[in-house]
PDB file of C-alpha atoms and ligand atoms in Angstrom:
ATOM      1  CA  ASN A  20    -158.441 -35.633  37.018  1.00  0.00           C
ATOM      2  CA  SER A  21    -156.677 -33.245  35.204  1.00  0.00           C
ATOM      3  CA  CYS A  22    -160.214 -31.797  33.675  1.00  0.00           C
ATOM      4  CA  GLU A  23    -161.619 -31.357  37.437  1.00  0.00           C
ATOM      5  CA  ASP A  24    -158.284 -29.700  37.939  1.00  0.00           C
ATOM      6  CA  MET A  25    -158.651 -27.360  35.007  1.00  0.00           C
ATOM      7  CA  ALA A  26    -161.959 -26.514  35.869  1.00  0.00           C
ATOM      8  CA  LEU A  27    -160.735 -25.565  39.297  1.00  0.00           C
ATOM      9  CA  VAL A  28    -157.825 -23.323  38.253  1.00  0.00           C
ATOM     10  CA  ILE A  29    -160.609 -21.310  35.791  1.00  0.00           C
ATOM     11  CA  LYS A  30    -162.750 -21.030  38.720  1.00  0.00           C
ATOM     12  CA  ALA A  31    -159.822 -19.402  41.343  1.00  0.00           C
ATOM     13  CA  ALA A  32    -158.932 -17.237  38.116  1.00  0.00           C
ATOM     14  CA  ASP A  33    -162.300 -15.694  38.012  1.00  0.00           C
ATOM     15  CA  LEU A  34    -163.033 -15.353  41.344  1.00  0.00           C
ATOM     16  CA  ALA A  35    -159.057 -13.843  41.617  1.00  0.00           C
ATOM     17  CA  ALA A  36    -160.028 -11.555  38.896  1.00  0.00           C
ATOM     18  CA  ARG A  37    -163.356 -10.444  40.152  1.00  0.00           C
ATOM     19  CA  ARG A  38    -162.012  -9.823  43.587  1.00  0.00           C
ATOM     20  CA  HIS A  39    -158.815  -7.888  42.566  1.00  0.00           C
ATOM     21  CA  ARG A  40    -160.741  -6.038  40.052  1.00  0.00           C
ATOM     22  CA  PHE A  41    -159.546  -2.527  41.132  1.00  0.00           C
ATOM     23  CA  GLN A  42    -156.537  -3.271  42.524  1.00  0.00           C
ATOM     24  CA  LYS A  43    -152.977  -1.967  41.492  1.00  0.00           C
ATOM     25  CA  ARG A  44    -149.825  -3.222  42.297  1.00  0.00           C
ATOM     26  CA  LYS A  45    -147.094  -0.952  43.658  1.00  0.00           C
ATOM     27  CA  ASP A  46    -145.154  -0.297  40.506  1.00  0.00           C
ATOM     28  CA  VAL A  47    -145.081   3.297  38.980  1.00  0.00           C
ATOM     29  CA  ARG A  48    -147.077   1.950  35.855  1.00  0.00           C
ATOM     30  CA  GLN A  49    -149.739   0.743  38.220  1.00  0.00           C
ATOM     31  CA  THR A  50    -150.210  -2.660  36.582  1.00  0.00           C
ATOM     32  CA  PRO A  51    -153.284  -4.700  37.390  1.00  0.00           C
ATOM     33  CA  TYR A  52    -152.982  -6.642  40.690  1.00  0.00           C
ATOM     34  CA  ILE A  53    -154.305  -9.953  38.891  1.00  0.00           C
ATOM     35  CA  ASN A  54    -150.938 -10.135  37.164  1.00  0.00           C
ATOM     36  CA  HIS A  55    -149.399 -11.001  40.311  1.00  0.00           C
ATOM     37  CA  PRO A  56    -151.176 -14.446  41.144  1.00  0.00           C
ATOM     38  CA  ILE A  57    -151.539 -15.308  37.639  1.00  0.00           C
ATOM     39  CA  GLY A  58    -147.693 -14.873  37.215  1.00  0.00           C
ATOM     40  CA  VAL A  59    -147.211 -16.787  40.242  1.00  0.00           C
ATOM     41  CA  ALA A  60    -149.150 -19.878  39.148  1.00  0.00           C
ATOM     42  CA  TYR A  61    -147.136 -19.741  35.925  1.00  0.00           C
ATOM     43  CA  ILE A  62    -143.636 -19.712  37.915  1.00  0.00           C
ATOM     44  CA  LEU A  63    -145.156 -23.061  39.022  1.00  0.00           C
ATOM     45  CA  THR A  64    -146.096 -24.661  35.982  1.00  0.00           C
ATOM     46  CA  ASN A  65    -143.354 -23.188  33.401  1.00  0.00           C
ATOM     47  CA  GLU A  66    -140.307 -23.302  36.083  1.00  0.00           C
ATOM     48  CA  ALA A  67    -140.861 -25.315  38.993  1.00  0.00           C
ATOM     49  CA  LYS A  68    -142.912 -28.032  36.561  1.00  0.00           C
ATOM     50  CA  VAL A  69    -145.931 -28.187  39.112  1.00  0.00           C
ATOM     51  CA  TYR A  70    -149.291 -29.316  38.144  1.00  0.00           C
ATOM     52  CA  ASP A  71    -151.305 -30.318  40.680  1.00  0.00           C
ATOM     53  CA  GLY A  72    -154.701 -28.483  40.656  1.00  0.00           C
ATOM     54  CA  ALA A  73    -154.790 -27.487  44.299  1.00  0.00           C
ATOM     55  CA  THR A  74    -151.761 -25.961  44.533  1.00  0.00           C
ATOM     56  CA  LEU A  75    -152.275 -23.977  41.004  1.00  0.00           C
ATOM     57  CA  ALA A  76    -155.677 -22.771  42.500  1.00  0.00           C
ATOM     58  CA  ALA A  77    -154.491 -21.729  45.563  1.00  0.00           C
ATOM     59  CA  ALA A  78    -151.498 -20.068  43.822  1.00  0.00           C
ATOM     60  CA  ILE A  79    -154.276 -17.646  41.834  1.00  0.00           C
ATOM     61  CA  LEU A  80    -156.204 -16.984  45.217  1.00  0.00           C
ATOM     62  CA  HIS A  81    -153.332 -16.383  47.762  1.00  0.00           C
ATOM     63  CA  ASP A  82    -153.710 -12.910  48.128  1.00  0.00           C
ATOM     64  CA  THR A  83    -157.848 -12.802  48.160  1.00  0.00           C
ATOM     65  CA  VAL A  84    -158.322 -13.135  51.308  1.00  0.00           C
ATOM     66  CA  GLU A  85    -155.432 -10.871  52.597  1.00  0.00           C
ATOM     67  CA  ASP A  86    -156.259  -8.050  50.575  1.00  0.00           C
ATOM     68  CA  THR A  87    -159.837  -8.212  49.554  1.00  0.00           C
ATOM     69  CA  LYS A  88    -163.267  -8.855  51.494  1.00  0.00           C
ATOM     70  CA  THR A  89    -162.847 -12.683  50.385  1.00  0.00           C
ATOM     71  CA  THR A  90    -163.401 -14.896  53.605  1.00  0.00           C
ATOM     72  CA  PHE A  91    -161.217 -18.277  54.379  1.00  0.00           C
ATOM     73  CA  GLU A  92    -164.970 -19.708  54.727  1.00  0.00           C
ATOM     74  CA  GLU A  93    -165.632 -19.034  51.226  1.00  0.00           C
ATOM     75  CA  ILE A  94    -162.128 -20.463  50.036  1.00  0.00           C
ATOM     76  CA  GLN A  95    -163.179 -23.659  52.258  1.00  0.00           C
ATOM     77  CA  GLN A  96    -166.616 -24.110  50.635  1.00  0.00           C
ATOM     78  CA  GLU A  97    -166.341 -23.272  47.022  1.00  0.00           C
ATOM     79  CA  PHE A  98    -162.348 -24.874  46.573  1.00  0.00           C
ATOM     80  CA  GLY A  99    -162.193 -27.512  49.243  1.00  0.00           C
ATOM     81  CA  GLN A 100    -160.159 -28.267  52.360  1.00  0.00           C
ATOM     82  CA  GLU A 101    -156.704 -28.325  50.259  1.00  0.00           C
ATOM     83  CA  VAL A 102    -156.927 -25.017  48.330  1.00  0.00           C
ATOM     84  CA  TYR A 103    -157.912 -23.611  51.890  1.00  0.00           C
ATOM     85  CA  ASP A 104    -154.901 -25.184  53.696  1.00  0.00           C
ATOM     86  CA  ILE A 105    -152.563 -23.370  51.252  1.00  0.00           C
ATOM     87  CA  VAL A 106    -154.384 -20.288  51.252  1.00  0.00           C
ATOM     88  CA  LYS A 107    -154.179 -19.963  55.175  1.00  0.00           C
ATOM     89  CA  GLY A 108    -150.605 -20.817  55.127  1.00  0.00           C
ATOM     90  CA  CYS A 109    -150.057 -17.874  52.320  1.00  0.00           C
ATOM     91  CA  THR A 110    -152.349 -15.318  54.293  1.00  0.00           C
ATOM     92  CA  ASP A 111    -150.524 -12.591  56.713  1.00  0.00           C
ATOM     93  CA  ASP A 112    -153.116 -11.447  59.547  1.00  0.00           C
ATOM     94  CA  LYS A 113    -153.277  -7.779  58.699  1.00  0.00           C
ATOM     95  CA  SER A 114    -154.401  -6.872  62.522  1.00  0.00           C
ATOM     96  CA  LEU A 115    -150.802  -7.594  63.501  1.00  0.00           C
ATOM     97  CA  PRO A 116    -147.882  -5.050  63.276  1.00  0.00           C
ATOM     98  CA  LYS A 117    -146.018  -5.098  59.705  1.00  0.00           C
ATOM     99  CA  ASP A 118    -142.788  -6.095  61.516  1.00  0.00           C
ATOM    100  CA  THR A 119    -144.359  -8.789  63.725  1.00  0.00           C
ATOM    101  CA  ARG A 120    -146.070 -10.425  60.176  1.00  0.00           C
ATOM    102  CA  LYS A 121    -142.648 -10.207  58.492  1.00  0.00           C
ATOM    103  CA  GLN A 122    -141.222 -11.640  61.547  1.00  0.00           C
ATOM    104  CA  LEU A 123    -143.992 -14.402  61.791  1.00  0.00           C
ATOM    105  CA  GLN A 124    -143.106 -15.542  58.032  1.00  0.00           C
ATOM    106  CA  ILE A 125    -139.659 -16.446  59.064  1.00  0.00           C
ATOM    107  CA  ASP A 126    -140.862 -18.316  62.443  1.00  0.00           C
ATOM    108  CA  HIS A 127    -142.999 -20.383  60.521  1.00  0.00           C
ATOM    109  CA  ALA A 128    -141.658 -20.935  56.911  1.00  0.00           C
ATOM    110  CA  ALA A 129    -140.494 -24.118  57.933  1.00  0.00           C
ATOM    111  CA  GLU A 130    -143.559 -25.385  59.217  1.00  0.00           C
ATOM    112  CA  HIS A 131    -145.697 -25.255  56.191  1.00  0.00           C
ATOM    113  CA  SER A 132    -146.974 -28.175  53.967  1.00  0.00           C
ATOM    114  CA  HIS A 133    -144.849 -28.876  50.706  1.00  0.00           C
ATOM    115  CA  LYS A 134    -147.722 -27.088  48.483  1.00  0.00           C
ATOM    116  CA  THR A 135    -148.040 -24.413  50.893  1.00  0.00           C
ATOM    117  CA  LYS A 136    -144.343 -23.985  50.491  1.00  0.00           C
ATOM    118  CA  LEU A 137    -144.083 -24.222  46.735  1.00  0.00           C
ATOM    119  CA  VAL A 138    -146.764 -21.439  46.459  1.00  0.00           C
ATOM    120  CA  LYS A 139    -144.679 -18.920  48.923  1.00  0.00           C
ATOM    121  CA  LEU A 140    -141.771 -19.746  47.195  1.00  0.00           C
ATOM    122  CA  ALA A 141    -143.131 -18.432  43.686  1.00  0.00           C
ATOM    123  CA  ASP A 142    -144.755 -15.413  45.509  1.00  0.00           C
ATOM    124  CA  LYS A 143    -141.304 -14.487  46.781  1.00  0.00           C
ATOM    125  CA  LEU A 144    -139.876 -14.964  43.245  1.00  0.00           C
ATOM    126  CA  TYR A 145    -142.354 -12.986  41.263  1.00  0.00           C
ATOM    127  CA  ASN A 146    -142.145 -10.511  43.783  1.00  0.00           C
ATOM    128  CA  LEU A 147    -138.679 -10.044  44.101  1.00  0.00           C
ATOM    129  CA  ARG A 148    -138.844  -9.760  39.855  1.00  0.00           C
ATOM    130  CA  ASP A 149    -141.146  -7.129  40.018  1.00  0.00           C
ATOM    131  CA  LEU A 150    -138.631  -5.228  42.677  1.00  0.00           C
ATOM    132  CA  GLU A 151    -135.640  -6.074  40.194  1.00  0.00           C
ATOM    133  CA  ARG A 152    -137.673  -4.656  37.099  1.00  0.00           C
ATOM    134  CA  ALA A 153    -139.280  -1.536  38.840  1.00  0.00           C
ATOM    135  CA  THR A 154    -138.842  -0.222  41.941  1.00  0.00           C
ATOM    136  CA  PRO A 155    -142.220   0.319  43.838  1.00  0.00           C
ATOM    137  CA  ILE A 156    -143.322   3.685  44.164  1.00  0.00           C
ATOM    138  CA  GLY A 157    -141.932   5.571  47.566  1.00  0.00           C
ATOM    139  CA  TRP A 158    -139.127   2.644  47.534  1.00  0.00           C
ATOM    140  CA  ASP A 159    -135.462   3.821  47.596  1.00  0.00           C
ATOM    141  CA  LYS A 160    -132.698   0.978  47.275  1.00  0.00           C
ATOM    142  CA  ARG A 161    -132.189   0.537  50.646  1.00  0.00           C
ATOM    143  CA  ARG A 162    -135.848  -0.628  51.192  1.00  0.00           C
ATOM    144  CA  VAL A 163    -135.225  -3.261  48.178  1.00  0.00           C
ATOM    145  CA  LYS A 164    -132.317  -4.460  49.598  1.00  0.00           C
ATOM    146  CA  GLU A 165    -134.545  -5.026  52.980  1.00  0.00           C
ATOM    147  CA  TYR A 166    -136.968  -6.693  51.308  1.00  0.00           C
ATOM    148  CA  ALA A 167    -134.318  -9.066  49.669  1.00  0.00           C
ATOM    149  CA  GLU A 168    -132.802  -9.820  52.936  1.00  0.00           C
ATOM    150  CA  TRP A 169    -136.105 -10.845  54.347  1.00  0.00           C
ATOM    151  CA  ALA A 170    -136.972 -12.840  51.943  1.00  0.00           C
ATOM    152  CA  ARG A 171    -133.637 -14.234  51.984  1.00  0.00           C
ATOM    153  CA  GLN A 172    -134.466 -15.222  55.669  1.00  0.00           C
ATOM    154  CA  VAL A 173    -137.865 -16.781  54.579  1.00  0.00           C
ATOM    155  CA  VAL A 174    -136.720 -18.663  51.519  1.00  0.00           C
ATOM    156  CA  SER A 175    -133.810 -20.438  53.638  1.00  0.00           C
ATOM    157  CA  ARG A 176    -136.249 -22.367  55.808  1.00  0.00           C
ATOM    158  CA  MET A 177    -137.932 -23.609  53.089  1.00  0.00           C
ATOM    159  CA  LYS A 178    -134.615 -25.571  51.576  1.00  0.00           C
ATOM    160  CA  GLY A 179    -135.425 -28.654  49.787  1.00  0.00           C
ATOM    161  CA  THR A 180    -138.713 -27.754  48.319  1.00  0.00           C
ATOM    162  CA  ASN A 181    -138.283 -27.414  44.679  1.00  0.00           C
ATOM    163  CA  GLU A 182    -134.939 -26.874  43.244  1.00  0.00           C
ATOM    164  CA  ALA A 183    -135.669 -24.532  40.019  1.00  0.00           C
ATOM    165  CA  LEU A 184    -137.409 -21.934  42.542  1.00  0.00           C
ATOM    166  CA  GLU A 185    -134.660 -22.353  45.187  1.00  0.00           C
ATOM    167  CA  MET A 186    -132.006 -21.791  42.350  1.00  0.00           C
ATOM    168  CA  ALA A 187    -133.905 -18.616  40.825  1.00  0.00           C
ATOM    169  CA  LEU A 188    -134.529 -17.378  44.152  1.00  0.00           C
ATOM    170  CA  ASP A 189    -130.952 -17.679  45.144  1.00  0.00           C
ATOM    171  CA  ASP A 190    -129.609 -15.832  42.018  1.00  0.00           C
ATOM    172  CA  ILE A 191    -132.341 -12.506  42.211  1.00  0.00           C
ATOM    173  CA  ILE A 192    -131.353 -12.271  45.974  1.00  0.00           C
ATOM    174  CA  ASN A 193    -127.316 -12.160  45.503  1.00  0.00           C
ATOM    175  CA  ARG A 194    -128.077 -10.142  42.655  1.00  0.00           C
ATOM    176  CA  LEU A 195    -130.294  -7.384  44.525  1.00  0.00           C
ATOM    177  CA  LEU A 196    -128.046  -7.798  47.555  1.00  0.00           C
ATOM    178  CA  SER A 197    -124.754  -6.633  45.855  1.00  0.00           C
ATOM    179  CA  LYS A 198    -126.382  -3.908  43.981  1.00  0.00           C
TER     180      LYS A 198
HETATM  181  P1  NDP B  13    -143.944  -4.197  51.639  1.00  0.00           P
HETATM  182  O1  NDP B  13    -144.681  -5.508  52.237  1.00  0.00           O
HETATM  183  O2  NDP B  13    -144.786  -3.042  52.561  1.00  0.00           O
HETATM  184  O3  NDP B  13    -144.371  -4.660  50.108  1.00  0.00           O
HETATM  185  C1  NDP B  13    -143.731  -5.641  49.469  1.00  0.00           C
HETATM  186  C2  NDP B  13    -145.110  -6.083  49.290  1.00  0.00           C
HETATM  187  O4  NDP B  13    -145.793  -5.776  48.244  1.00  0.00           O
HETATM  188  C3  NDP B  13    -144.750  -7.821  48.466  1.00  0.00           C
HETATM  189  O5  NDP B  13    -144.265  -8.471  49.359  1.00  0.00           O
HETATM  190  C4  NDP B  13    -145.750  -8.234  47.325  1.00  0.00           C
HETATM  191  O6  NDP B  13    -147.045  -8.696  48.217  1.00  0.00           O
HETATM  192  C5  NDP B  13    -146.323  -6.216  47.450  1.00  0.00           C
HETATM  193  N1  NDP B  13    -146.390  -5.733  45.891  1.00  0.00           N
HETATM  194  C6  NDP B  13    -147.126  -5.029  45.384  1.00  0.00           C
HETATM  195  N2  NDP B  13    -146.692  -4.541  43.997  1.00  0.00           N
HETATM  196  C7  NDP B  13    -145.287  -4.851  44.635  1.00  0.00           C
HETATM  197  C8  NDP B  13    -144.064  -4.517  43.085  1.00  0.00           C
HETATM  198  N3  NDP B  13    -144.327  -3.803  42.332  1.00  0.00           N
HETATM  199  N4  NDP B  13    -143.271  -5.347  43.326  1.00  0.00           N
HETATM  200  C9  NDP B  13    -143.041  -5.962  44.769  1.00  0.00           C
HETATM  201  N5  NDP B  13    -143.819  -6.288  45.716  1.00  0.00           N
HETATM  202  C10 NDP B  13    -145.064  -5.708  45.294  1.00  0.00           C
HETATM  203  O7  NDP B  13    -142.624  -4.237  51.856  1.00  0.00           O
HETATM  204  P2  NDP B  13    -141.750  -4.253  52.976  1.00  0.00           P
HETATM  205  O8  NDP B  13    -142.812  -3.981  54.462  1.00  0.00           O
HETATM  206  O9  NDP B  13    -141.451  -6.012  53.432  1.00  0.00           O
HETATM  207  O10 NDP B  13    -140.633  -3.500  53.096  1.00  0.00           O
HETATM  208  C11 NDP B  13    -139.297  -3.982  52.757  1.00  0.00           C
HETATM  209  C12 NDP B  13    -138.514  -3.581  53.994  1.00  0.00           C
HETATM  210  O11 NDP B  13    -138.504  -2.411  54.208  1.00  0.00           O
HETATM  211  C13 NDP B  13    -138.753  -4.468  55.443  1.00  0.00           C
HETATM  212  O12 NDP B  13    -137.541  -5.120  55.711  1.00  0.00           O
HETATM  213  C14 NDP B  13    -139.020  -3.322  56.110  1.00  0.00           C
HETATM  214  O13 NDP B  13    -138.724  -3.226  57.252  1.00  0.00           O
HETATM  215  C15 NDP B  13    -138.442  -2.130  55.161  1.00  0.00           C
HETATM  216  N6  NDP B  13    -139.133  -0.935  55.296  1.00  0.00           N
HETATM  217  C16 NDP B  13    -138.621   0.090  55.114  1.00  0.00           C
HETATM  218  C17 NDP B  13    -139.758   1.658  55.086  1.00  0.00           C
HETATM  219  C18 NDP B  13    -138.996   2.682  54.426  1.00  0.00           C
HETATM  220  O14 NDP B  13    -139.530   3.635  54.401  1.00  0.00           O
HETATM  221  N7  NDP B  13    -137.542   2.476  54.304  1.00  0.00           N
HETATM  222  C19 NDP B  13    -140.799   1.589  55.571  1.00  0.00           C
HETATM  223  C20 NDP B  13    -141.738   0.264  55.744  1.00  0.00           C
HETATM  224  C21 NDP B  13    -141.014  -0.858  55.949  1.00  0.00           C
HETATM  225  P3  NDP B  13    -147.894  -9.414  47.565  1.00  0.00           P
HETATM  226  O15 NDP B  13    -147.581 -10.653  47.188  1.00  0.00           O
HETATM  227  O16 NDP B  13    -149.092  -9.631  48.988  1.00  0.00           O
HETATM  228  O17 NDP B  13    -148.790  -8.710  46.489  1.00  0.00           O
HETATM  229 ZN1   ZN B  14    -148.414 -12.420  46.677  1.00  0.00          ZN
END
């Protein structure tokens, strides 16, 4: 029920905040990393009108395994199979070279579950807005465009998932690519 959903989401926020505690975003102002997963969940409620507890908890947890010592086993035990499946779908294997990881996201985009696609779309939208707001340290215009072009390829394979997200992604990708 919705009270249990709320408890799951708060539990996710607590774990993500602790695990990302010392991490910063790549912008010049070194924004706390936790702003990102919270913002991804907020895009889902506010813009995509998604209120499913597992999807929102997974959105908040989506970078904990990729970027912190958090394990998939822990996510499965503490948050259950559904949250685990979504987080797994959102986690890149960091032991692979970056180019391979980027290509694998394109190759597997269409195969993900509906809920995983929602989190992946909101994640891309948040990151593209971050890039438009402020260019990360060490990035030039070309790299921002390369990122937008890669995002376009991933997102184009998840069409039919959520109209609001897809329209917002289309707009920002076109804007970044025409700069
Ligand atoms: P990265 O994967 O290195 O960086 C983007 C990721 O960083 C995001 O997906 C996001 O991931 C995270 N992130 C943290 N802070 C921010 C922020 N403020 N704004 C946006 N994202 C943030 O980028 P890519 O490797 O994809 O680089 C883009 C393109 O540039 C690629 O196509 C690549 O080929 C090319 N490239 C160019 C280089 C160059 O020097 N010219 C070097 C390397 C790549 P999360 O959601 O996990 O936080
Ligand atoms: Zn992310």
